[in-house]
Short mmCIF file of C-alpha atoms in Angstrom, two decimals:
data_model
loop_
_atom_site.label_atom_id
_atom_site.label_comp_id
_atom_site.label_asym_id
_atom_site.label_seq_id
_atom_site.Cartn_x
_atom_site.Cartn_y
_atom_site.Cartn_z
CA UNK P 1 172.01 137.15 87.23
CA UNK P 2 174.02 134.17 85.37
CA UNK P 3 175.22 132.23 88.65
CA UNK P 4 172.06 129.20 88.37
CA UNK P 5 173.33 128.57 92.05
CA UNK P 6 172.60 131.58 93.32
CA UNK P 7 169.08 131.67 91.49
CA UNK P 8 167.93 128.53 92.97
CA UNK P 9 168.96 129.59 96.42
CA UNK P 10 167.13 133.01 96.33
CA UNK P 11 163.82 131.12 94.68
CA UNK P 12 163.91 128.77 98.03
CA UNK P 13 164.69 132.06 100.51
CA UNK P 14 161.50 134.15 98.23
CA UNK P 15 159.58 130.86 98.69
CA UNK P 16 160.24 131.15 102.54
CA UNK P 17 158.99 134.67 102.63
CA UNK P 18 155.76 133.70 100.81
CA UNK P 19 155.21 130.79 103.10
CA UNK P 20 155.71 133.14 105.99
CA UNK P 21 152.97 135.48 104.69
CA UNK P 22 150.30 132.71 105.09
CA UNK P 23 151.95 132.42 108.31
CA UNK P 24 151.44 135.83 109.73
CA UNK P 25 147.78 136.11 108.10
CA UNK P 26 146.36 132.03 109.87
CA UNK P 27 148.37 133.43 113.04
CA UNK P 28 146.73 137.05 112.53
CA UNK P 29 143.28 135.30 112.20
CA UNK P 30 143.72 132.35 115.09
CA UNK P 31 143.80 129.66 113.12
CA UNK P 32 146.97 128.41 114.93
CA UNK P 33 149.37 130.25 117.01
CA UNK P 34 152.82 128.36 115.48
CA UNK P 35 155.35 130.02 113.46
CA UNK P 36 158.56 128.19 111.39
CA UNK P 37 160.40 131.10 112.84
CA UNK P 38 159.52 129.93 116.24
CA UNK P 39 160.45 126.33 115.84
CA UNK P 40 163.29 127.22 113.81
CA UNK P 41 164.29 129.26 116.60
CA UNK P 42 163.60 126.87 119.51
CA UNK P 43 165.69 124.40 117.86
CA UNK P 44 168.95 126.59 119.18
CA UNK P 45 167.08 128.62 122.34
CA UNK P 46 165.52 128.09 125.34
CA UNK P 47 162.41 129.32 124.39
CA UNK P 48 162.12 130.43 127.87
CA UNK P 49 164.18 133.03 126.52
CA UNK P 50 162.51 133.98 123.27
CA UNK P 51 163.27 137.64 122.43
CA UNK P 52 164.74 139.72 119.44
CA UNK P 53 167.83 137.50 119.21
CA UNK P 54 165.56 134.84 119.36
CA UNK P 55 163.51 136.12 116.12
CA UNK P 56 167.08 137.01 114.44
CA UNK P 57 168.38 133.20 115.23
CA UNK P 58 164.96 131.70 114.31
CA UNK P 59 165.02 133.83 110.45
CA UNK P 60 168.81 132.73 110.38
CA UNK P 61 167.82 129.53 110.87
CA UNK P 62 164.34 129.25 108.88
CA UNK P 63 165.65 130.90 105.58
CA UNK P 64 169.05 129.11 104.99
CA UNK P 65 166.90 125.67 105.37
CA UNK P 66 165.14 127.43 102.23
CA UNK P 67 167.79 128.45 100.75
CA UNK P 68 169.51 125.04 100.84
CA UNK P 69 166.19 123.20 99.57
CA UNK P 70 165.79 125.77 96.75
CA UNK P 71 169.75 124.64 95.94
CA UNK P 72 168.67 120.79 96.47
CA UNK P 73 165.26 121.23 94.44
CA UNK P 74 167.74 122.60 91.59
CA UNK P 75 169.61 119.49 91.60
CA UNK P 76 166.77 117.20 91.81
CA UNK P 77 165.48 118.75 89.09
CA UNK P 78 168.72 118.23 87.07
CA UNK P 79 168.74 114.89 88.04
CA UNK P 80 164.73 114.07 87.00
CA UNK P 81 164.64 116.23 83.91
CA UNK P 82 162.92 119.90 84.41
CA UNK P 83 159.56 118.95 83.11
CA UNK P 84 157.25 119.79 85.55
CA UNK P 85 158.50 122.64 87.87
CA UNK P 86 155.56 123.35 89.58
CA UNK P 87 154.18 120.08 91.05
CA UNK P 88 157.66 118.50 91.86
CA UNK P 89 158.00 122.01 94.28
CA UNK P 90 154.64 121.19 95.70
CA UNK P 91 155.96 117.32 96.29
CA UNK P 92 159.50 119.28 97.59
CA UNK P 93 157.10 121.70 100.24
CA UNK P 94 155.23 118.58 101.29
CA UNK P 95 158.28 116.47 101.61
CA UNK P 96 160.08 119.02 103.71
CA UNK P 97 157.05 119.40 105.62
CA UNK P 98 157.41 115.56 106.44
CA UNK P 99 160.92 115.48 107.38
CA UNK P 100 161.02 119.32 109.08
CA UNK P 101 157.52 119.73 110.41
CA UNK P 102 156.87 116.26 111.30
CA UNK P 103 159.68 113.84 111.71
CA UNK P 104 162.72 115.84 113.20
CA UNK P 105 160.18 117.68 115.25
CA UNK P 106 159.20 114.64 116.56
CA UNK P 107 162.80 113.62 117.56
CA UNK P 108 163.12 116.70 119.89
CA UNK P 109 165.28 118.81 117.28
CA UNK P 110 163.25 122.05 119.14
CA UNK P 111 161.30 122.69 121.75
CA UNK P 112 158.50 123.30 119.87
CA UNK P 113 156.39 120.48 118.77
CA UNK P 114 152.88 121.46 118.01
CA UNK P 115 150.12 117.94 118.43
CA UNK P 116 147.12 120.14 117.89
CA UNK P 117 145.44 119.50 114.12
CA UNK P 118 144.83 123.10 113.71
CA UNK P 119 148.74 123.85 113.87
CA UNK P 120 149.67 120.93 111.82
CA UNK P 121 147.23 121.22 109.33
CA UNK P 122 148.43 124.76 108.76
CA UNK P 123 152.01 123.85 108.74
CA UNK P 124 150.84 121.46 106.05
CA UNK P 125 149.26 123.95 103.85
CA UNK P 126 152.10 126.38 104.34
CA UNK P 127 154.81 124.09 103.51
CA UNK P 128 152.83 123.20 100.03
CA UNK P 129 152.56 126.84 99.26
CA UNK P 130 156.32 127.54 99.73
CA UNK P 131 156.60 124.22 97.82
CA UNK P 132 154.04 125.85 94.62
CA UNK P 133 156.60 129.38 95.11
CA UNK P 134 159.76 127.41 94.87
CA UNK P 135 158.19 125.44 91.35
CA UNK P 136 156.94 128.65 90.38
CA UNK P 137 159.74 130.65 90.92
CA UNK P 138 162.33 128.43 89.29
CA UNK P 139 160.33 127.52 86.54
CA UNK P 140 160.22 131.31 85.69
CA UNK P 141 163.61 132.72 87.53
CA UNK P 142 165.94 129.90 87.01
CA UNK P 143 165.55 127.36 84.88
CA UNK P 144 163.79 130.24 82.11
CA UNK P 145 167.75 131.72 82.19
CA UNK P 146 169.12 128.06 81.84
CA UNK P 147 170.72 126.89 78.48
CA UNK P 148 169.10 123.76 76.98
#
């Protein structure tokens, strides 16, 4: 694929999917019972009414926010210089896990707002593992295809 654009955006939605694997295995294990889907989800619905088109809204939701930072992380690397990849996606992951897991869920932007450590420690750790996929995957999928 030429379109840089479109690389970048699927690197953030296949860094999405890998952070929702860790997800499903802490959730599967009882670390923590809270899902990105969920508050993604409960930022739209009454979660009062959680069901299928509840999941479909919460994905919606959950992977164009990856998308769109796989797009911005693209541009901030333009604008830094590409050296580096991996641990400016880890400071991306950790950054949107301030601002998406922290801040803005502290404003009431959904109804799901999780105070216990376990659940924020574990969004922590999953937003620095989408952050390592997203430096990972454009170091190899987009900027690799890139001319210098």
């Amino acid at each position: 694929m030429k379109d840089i654009t479109l690389r970048a955006i699927i690197a953030g939605l296949i860094s999405v999917l890998v952070k929702d694997i860790f997800d499903i295995i802490y959730i599967h294990y009882g670390f923590a019972n809270i899902s990105m889907i969920k508050v993604a989800a409960g930022t739209f619905i009454s979660l009062n009414n959680y069901s299928t088109i509840g999941v479909i809204i919460g994905l919606c939701a959950h992977y164009t926010v990856g998308g769109v930072i796989g797009l911005a992380f693209l541009h901030f690397l333009k604008f830094t210089s590409d050296d580096y990849p991996i641990v400016k996606g880890i400071f991306a992951g950790l950054v949107a896990w301030l601002f998406l897991a922290g801040a803005f869920l502290k404003l009431g932007i959904s109804e799901i707002n999780p105070n216990d450590e376990a659940s924020n420690l574990m969004l922590l750790i999953g937003h620095m593992i989408f952050g390592l996929s997203l430096g990972v995957l454009t170091k190899i999928f987009v900027l690799k295809k890139r001319k210098r």
